Tab-separated table of C-alpha atoms and ligand atoms in Angstrom:
chain	number	residue	atom	x	y	z
A	2	MET	CA	-0.031	0.092	-0.079
A	3	LYS	CA	1.239	3.610	-1.103
A	4	PRO	CA	1.854	5.685	2.032
A	5	GLY	CA	-0.974	8.383	0.633
A	6	ILE	CA	-3.547	5.422	0.415
A	7	LYS	CA	-2.855	4.442	3.921
A	8	VAL	CA	-3.145	7.888	5.522
A	9	SER	CA	-6.377	8.485	3.558
A	10	LEU	CA	-7.641	5.151	4.737
A	11	LEU	CA	-6.910	5.708	8.285
A	12	LEU	CA	-8.239	9.345	7.839
A	13	PHE	CA	-11.509	7.525	6.582
A	14	ILE	CA	-11.768	5.114	9.369
A	15	ALA	CA	-11.062	8.001	12.168
A	16	VAL	CA	-13.980	9.819	10.644
A	17	PHE	CA	-16.169	6.889	10.304
A	18	ILE	CA	-15.574	6.242	14.390
A	19	LEU	CA	-15.998	9.682	15.290
A	20	SER	CA	-19.255	10.333	13.518
A	21	GLY	CA	-20.340	6.859	14.689
A	22	SER	CA	-19.942	7.839	17.945
A	23	ALA	CA	-21.579	11.012	17.969
A	24	PHE	CA	-24.672	9.057	16.553
A	25	ALA	CA	-24.437	6.550	19.549
A	26	ALA	CA	-24.008	9.208	22.342
A	27	PRO	CA	-25.426	12.440	21.336
A	28	GLN	CA	-23.673	15.605	22.976
A	29	PRO	CA	-25.200	16.731	26.538
A	30	ILE	CA	-27.243	19.675	26.304
A	31	LYS	CA	-25.236	22.557	27.591
A	32	ALA	CA	-26.946	24.657	30.359
A	33	VAL	CA	-25.751	27.633	32.931
A	34	ALA	CA	-27.458	28.743	35.808
A	35	THR	CA	-26.465	31.792	37.735
A	36	ILE	CA	-26.477	30.083	41.203
A	37	PHE	CA	-25.858	26.737	42.231
A	38	PRO	CA	-29.491	25.770	43.591
A	39	LEU	CA	-30.795	26.363	39.897
A	40	ALA	CA	-27.951	24.223	38.301
A	41	ASP	CA	-28.710	21.592	40.649
A	42	LEU	CA	-32.248	21.519	39.690
A	43	VAL	CA	-31.281	21.281	36.171
A	44	ARG	CA	-28.937	18.526	36.929
A	45	GLN	CA	-31.689	16.515	38.752
A	46	ILE	CA	-34.141	16.787	35.903
A	47	GLY	CA	-31.397	16.536	33.006
A	48	GLY	CA	-29.381	13.882	34.373
A	49	ASN	CA	-26.520	12.762	32.049
A	50	ARG	CA	-28.358	14.493	29.123
A	51	VAL	CA	-27.247	17.656	30.301
A	52	LYS	CA	-24.025	19.405	31.144
A	53	VAL	CA	-24.449	22.273	33.646
A	54	MET	CA	-22.365	25.166	35.019
A	55	THR	CA	-22.910	27.693	37.672
A	56	LEU	CA	-21.911	31.260	37.077
A	57	LEU	CA	-21.797	32.669	40.534
A	58	THR	CA	-18.344	31.684	42.118
A	59	SER	CA	-18.435	29.591	45.453
A	60	GLY	CA	-18.386	31.808	48.221
A	61	MET	CA	-19.629	34.848	46.615
A	62	SER	CA	-22.932	36.735	47.498
A	63	GLU	CA	-25.675	36.581	44.632
A	64	HIS	CA	-26.047	40.319	44.999
A	65	THR	CA	-22.824	41.668	44.577
A	66	PHE	CA	-21.243	39.276	42.197
A	67	GLU	CA	-19.401	40.621	38.790
A	68	PRO	CA	-19.093	37.844	36.094
A	69	THR	CA	-15.182	37.289	35.019
A	70	PRO	CA	-14.243	37.666	31.107
A	71	ALA	CA	-13.657	33.864	31.388
A	72	GLN	CA	-17.173	33.188	32.060
A	73	ILE	CA	-18.206	34.714	28.545
A	74	ARG	CA	-16.679	31.748	27.009
A	75	GLN	CA	-18.825	29.429	29.234
A	76	VAL	CA	-22.091	31.177	28.057
A	77	ALA	CA	-20.878	31.320	24.309
A	78	GLU	CA	-22.214	28.042	23.148
A	79	VAL	CA	-24.977	27.714	25.930
A	80	ALA	CA	-28.380	26.221	24.928
A	81	LEU	CA	-30.280	26.825	28.224
A	82	TYR	CA	-29.620	29.636	30.503
A	83	VAL	CA	-31.592	29.507	34.002
A	84	ARG	CA	-31.731	32.739	36.145
A	85	VAL	CA	-33.495	33.785	39.210
A	86	GLY	CA	-34.872	37.009	37.719
A	87	ALA	CA	-36.595	40.018	39.485
A	88	GLY	CA	-33.515	41.783	39.284
A	89	MET	CA	-31.219	39.685	41.323
A	90	ASP	CA	-29.072	38.030	38.622
A	91	SER	CA	-29.081	40.708	36.023
A	92	TRP	CA	-25.093	40.348	36.056
A	93	GLY	CA	-25.729	37.275	34.121
A	94	ASP	CA	-27.762	38.381	31.792
A	95	LYS	CA	-25.014	40.761	30.679
A	96	LEU	CA	-23.359	37.702	29.434
A	97	LEU	CA	-25.609	36.613	27.123
A	98	ALA	CA	-24.795	38.911	24.305
A	99	ALA	CA	-21.881	36.627	23.904
A	100	ALA	CA	-24.114	33.522	23.104
A	101	LYS	CA	-23.616	32.364	19.592
A	102	ARG	CA	-27.309	31.593	19.315
A	103	PRO	CA	-30.001	32.846	21.916
A	104	PRO	CA	-30.377	30.190	24.512
A	105	VAL	CA	-33.869	29.115	25.726
A	106	ILE	CA	-34.276	31.210	29.020
A	107	VAL	CA	-35.953	30.010	32.377
A	108	THR	CA	-36.771	32.579	34.991
A	109	ALA	CA	-37.396	30.989	38.226
A	110	THR	CA	-39.477	33.988	39.540
A	111	GLN	CA	-41.796	34.066	36.708
A	112	GLY	CA	-45.259	33.160	37.089
A	113	ILE	CA	-44.754	33.334	41.166
A	114	THR	CA	-46.712	35.957	43.087
A	115	LEU	CA	-43.747	37.615	44.546
A	116	LEU	CA	-43.441	39.023	47.931
A	117	SER	CA	-42.646	42.549	48.136
A	118	VAL	CA	-39.288	43.569	49.663
A	119	ALA	CA	-40.065	46.953	50.843
A	120	GLU	CA	-42.839	45.536	53.262
A	121	GLN	CA	-40.488	43.215	55.005
A	122	ASP	CA	-37.023	44.558	55.472
A	123	LEU	CA	-38.238	48.169	56.643
A	124	MET	CA	-37.270	49.036	60.119
A	125	PRO	CA	-39.413	52.046	60.795
A	126	GLU	CA	-37.615	52.405	64.100
A	127	ALA	CA	-34.226	52.502	62.530
A	128	GLY	CA	-35.638	54.636	59.490
A	129	GLY	CA	-34.674	51.563	57.318
A	130	ARG	CA	-35.574	51.868	53.882
A	131	ALA	CA	-36.211	48.975	50.929
A	132	HIS	CA	-33.638	46.248	50.305
A	133	GLN	CA	-31.480	46.516	47.664
A	134	HIS	CA	-33.799	44.825	44.955
A	135	GLU	CA	-36.526	47.136	45.442
A	136	GLY	CA	-39.897	46.043	44.927
A	137	ASP	CA	-39.985	42.243	44.415
A	138	ASP	CA	-38.113	39.668	46.766
A	139	PRO	CA	-36.181	37.209	44.374
A	140	HIS	CA	-35.426	34.362	46.810
A	141	VAL	CA	-38.142	32.018	45.661
A	142	TRP	CA	-35.848	28.940	45.497
A	143	LEU	CA	-35.554	28.673	48.994
A	144	ASP	CA	-39.192	27.452	49.377
A	145	PRO	CA	-39.161	23.847	48.345
A	146	ILE	CA	-43.021	23.684	47.283
A	147	LEU	CA	-42.459	26.859	44.814
A	148	VAL	CA	-39.338	24.873	43.627
A	149	ARG	CA	-41.886	21.835	43.105
A	150	ASP	CA	-44.787	23.741	41.411
A	151	TYR	CA	-43.184	26.315	39.660
A	152	ILE	CA	-39.421	25.755	38.842
A	153	VAL	CA	-39.111	22.176	38.207
A	154	PRO	CA	-41.841	22.248	35.706
A	155	LYS	CA	-40.454	24.973	33.930
A	156	ILE	CA	-36.971	23.459	33.708
A	157	THR	CA	-38.653	20.141	32.587
A	158	ALA	CA	-40.553	21.959	29.694
A	159	ALA	CA	-37.275	23.949	28.438
A	160	LEU	CA	-35.232	20.661	28.461
A	161	VAL	CA	-38.174	18.788	26.442
A	162	SER	CA	-38.276	21.718	23.794
A	163	LEU	CA	-34.528	21.449	23.515
A	164	SER	CA	-34.254	17.570	23.158
A	165	PRO	CA	-38.075	16.395	22.259
A	166	GLY	CA	-36.553	12.641	21.968
A	167	ASP	CA	-35.623	12.746	25.613
A	168	ALA	CA	-39.056	13.962	26.777
A	169	GLY	CA	-39.711	10.845	28.604
A	170	PHE	CA	-36.587	10.795	30.618
A	171	PHE	CA	-37.026	14.501	31.674
A	172	LYS	CA	-40.484	14.031	32.620
A	173	ALA	CA	-39.664	10.920	34.663
A	174	ASN	CA	-36.697	12.642	36.423
A	175	GLY	CA	-38.856	15.786	37.227
A	176	LEU	CA	-41.657	13.723	38.708
A	177	ARG	CA	-39.174	11.786	40.831
A	178	PHE	CA	-37.514	15.051	41.999
A	179	ALA	CA	-40.875	16.504	42.636
A	180	ASN	CA	-41.927	13.366	45.102
A	181	GLU	CA	-38.428	14.009	46.836
A	182	LEU	CA	-39.228	17.936	47.374
A	183	THR	CA	-42.795	16.657	48.649
A	184	SER	CA	-40.944	14.383	51.317
A	185	LEU	CA	-38.601	17.345	52.057
A	186	ASP	CA	-41.502	19.684	52.847
A	187	ARG	CA	-42.944	17.286	55.014
A	188	GLU	CA	-39.830	16.698	56.735
A	189	MET	CA	-39.285	20.635	57.175
A	190	ARG	CA	-42.835	21.037	58.298
A	191	GLY	CA	-42.811	18.458	61.050
A	192	ARG	CA	-39.343	19.693	62.524
A	193	ILE	CA	-40.271	23.474	62.205
A	194	LYS	CA	-43.681	22.616	63.746
A	195	SER	CA	-42.054	21.432	67.173
A	196	LEU	CA	-40.083	24.753	67.600
A	197	SER	CA	-40.684	27.024	70.708
A	198	ARG	CA	-39.386	30.299	68.793
A	199	HIS	CA	-40.882	31.727	65.414
A	200	ASP	CA	-39.185	34.972	65.051
A	201	PHE	CA	-35.352	35.346	63.673
A	202	ILE	CA	-32.965	37.761	62.272
A	203	ALA	CA	-30.946	36.853	59.314
A	204	LEU	CA	-28.003	38.422	57.831
A	205	HIS	CA	-29.919	39.601	54.280
A	206	GLY	CA	-33.544	39.015	53.465
A	207	ALA	CA	-33.273	35.770	51.965
A	208	TRP	CA	-35.644	33.649	53.949
A	209	HIS	CA	-39.145	35.274	53.919
A	210	TYR	CA	-40.504	32.542	51.360
A	211	LEU	CA	-39.347	29.826	53.447
A	212	GLY	CA	-40.732	31.581	56.683
A	213	LYS	CA	-44.132	32.147	54.873
A	214	ARG	CA	-44.322	28.200	54.215
A	215	TYR	CA	-43.408	27.291	57.492
A	216	GLY	CA	-44.807	29.690	59.898
A	217	LEU	CA	-41.287	31.483	60.856
A	218	ARG	CA	-40.808	35.158	60.689
A	219	GLN	CA	-37.797	36.861	59.595
A	220	ILE	CA	-38.380	39.943	61.729
A	221	ALA	CA	-35.066	42.046	60.078
A	222	ALA	CA	-32.105	41.752	57.912
A	223	VAL	CA	-29.003	42.668	59.573
A	224	GLU	CA	-27.878	44.042	56.162
A	225	PRO	CA	-30.829	45.331	54.357
A	226	PHE	CA	-28.382	46.154	51.451
A	227	PRO	CA	-26.449	43.010	51.209
A	228	GLY	CA	-22.807	43.738	51.027
A	229	LYS	CA	-23.164	47.249	52.890
A	230	GLU	CA	-22.457	47.562	56.551
A	231	PRO	CA	-25.719	48.932	58.215
A	232	SER	CA	-25.425	52.266	60.272
A	233	ALA	CA	-24.838	52.300	64.250
A	234	LYS	CA	-28.330	53.462	64.556
A	235	TYR	CA	-29.929	50.646	62.494
A	236	ILE	CA	-27.844	48.293	64.615
A	237	ALA	CA	-29.228	49.754	68.221
A	238	ALA	CA	-32.684	49.422	66.664
A	239	LEU	CA	-31.910	45.753	65.807
A	240	VAL	CA	-30.995	45.206	69.368
A	241	THR	CA	-34.053	46.520	70.611
A	242	MET	CA	-36.214	44.912	68.583
A	243	ALA	CA	-34.391	41.593	69.227
A	244	ARG	CA	-34.717	41.942	73.034
A	245	LYS	CA	-38.475	42.589	72.630
A	246	ARG	CA	-38.808	39.576	70.767
A	247	GLY	CA	-36.656	37.345	72.356
A	248	VAL	CA	-34.239	36.629	69.662
A	249	VAL	CA	-31.004	35.296	70.611
A	250	THR	CA	-29.741	33.483	67.518
A	251	ILE	CA	-28.530	35.528	64.477
A	252	PHE	CA	-28.324	33.624	61.321
A	253	ALA	CA	-25.282	34.756	59.166
A	254	GLU	CA	-24.344	33.535	55.818
A	255	PRO	CA	-20.990	32.217	54.269
A	256	GLN	CA	-21.098	34.519	51.566
A	257	LEU	CA	-21.591	37.483	53.507
A	258	SER	CA	-19.334	39.191	56.243
A	259	ALA	CA	-20.627	38.141	59.798
A	260	LYS	CA	-19.010	41.085	61.499
A	261	THR	CA	-22.184	42.878	62.408
A	262	ALA	CA	-23.924	39.539	63.044
A	263	ASN	CA	-21.295	38.768	65.750
A	264	VAL	CA	-21.642	42.824	67.519
A	265	LEU	CA	-25.337	41.963	67.359
A	266	ALA	CA	-24.777	38.503	68.861
A	267	SER	CA	-22.648	39.686	71.548
A	268	GLU	CA	-24.942	42.513	72.728
A	269	LEU	CA	-27.771	39.731	73.042
A	270	LYS	CA	-25.517	37.369	74.831
A	271	GLY	CA	-26.585	35.156	71.970
A	272	GLN	CA	-25.018	33.138	69.032
A	273	VAL	CA	-24.506	33.367	65.199
A	274	LEU	CA	-25.130	30.387	63.339
A	275	LEU	CA	-24.617	30.056	59.435
A	276	LEU	CA	-27.504	29.561	57.217
A	277	ASP	CA	-26.574	28.922	53.441
A	278	PRO	CA	-28.993	30.155	50.421
A	279	LEU	CA	-26.571	28.878	47.890
A	280	GLY	CA	-24.534	25.612	48.762
A	281	GLY	CA	-22.113	24.604	46.070
A	282	GLU	CA	-20.897	21.365	44.243
A	283	THR	CA	-17.844	21.313	46.356
A	284	MET	CA	-19.456	21.523	49.487
A	285	PRO	CA	-20.012	18.447	51.355
A	286	GLY	CA	-23.805	18.329	53.089
A	287	ARG	CA	-24.515	21.438	50.631
A	288	ASN	CA	-23.903	19.872	47.299
A	289	SER	CA	-27.278	19.349	45.928
A	290	TYR	CA	-30.652	21.230	46.421
A	291	PRO	CA	-32.176	18.492	48.962
A	292	ALA	CA	-28.921	18.467	50.973
A	293	LEU	CA	-28.443	22.413	51.149
A	294	MET	CA	-32.212	22.670	52.528
A	295	ARG	CA	-31.698	19.727	55.117
A	296	TYR	CA	-28.465	21.779	56.271
A	297	ASN	CA	-30.617	24.963	56.701
A	298	LEU	CA	-33.262	23.021	58.376
A	299	SER	CA	-30.697	21.645	60.948
A	300	VAL	CA	-29.494	25.366	61.406
A	301	ILE	CA	-32.889	26.517	61.974
A	302	PHE	CA	-33.807	23.826	64.237
A	303	ARG	CA	-30.513	24.465	66.432
A	304	GLY	CA	-30.938	28.222	66.468
A	305	MET	CA	-34.748	28.390	67.433
A	306	LYS	CA	-35.451	25.227	69.489
B	11	LIG	ZN1	-30.054	37.276	48.637
């Protein structure tokens, strides 16, 4: 055999094998979610037919994040983009301009009757004003029932539209995961019912949907503007309010500084515990949506029993 023929034969075989394997195992759908909990929902429903990435770097706040230039490349070939909406993660929307083709977009808050931020985090005693994201409270993913009834169906429908041949697989996963959320809800309801306290103070206004679902009340945010230290006057009003309501535990969060929470806790001779609205793939015990919520449940239980 002449060397030229040998090379072209090899090339032919290589192309044959590559295209053959492409038919046998189709490329997974590329998806990007702005925060880890939403990425995990995509993974739960999409299984191995989806490759999902998270834009928010682990350890960063969802309110003060700025995407890096390297993340633009991640978004360029994405087919599905999942965001919270309500103004919270518009930092991710900036990257959409880099997408080669417009992706299918799922907005978690869409279709949900949102709580109003201004009503909750207002502390008239301290002259407090509305939260950073004025208007609508975006933290819907921290209520498992809103996730089950609104976000899971939207992600399932988006995946089906992107790969109709996998509809049965996605729908079966969606159903299985919805059942898992129903048990999670039952577990949370049962344990929270037995708590003696119902009022709490947390670092930022993330827990109103969870509170509304399970009969708890976040009476104030330590940082009404996430990432910005509150005024001395505001802290003084918080201390007065906490004493009046018998609050001794301040829930801080790993993504925000606990400095003010520590000051508050020592004033109240109380404690600081860490709730986590985000979790992450590399955080044992918080590396899936159900695990993250069970982690938060155990912290709430410890802080409010
Ligand atoms: Zn938040």
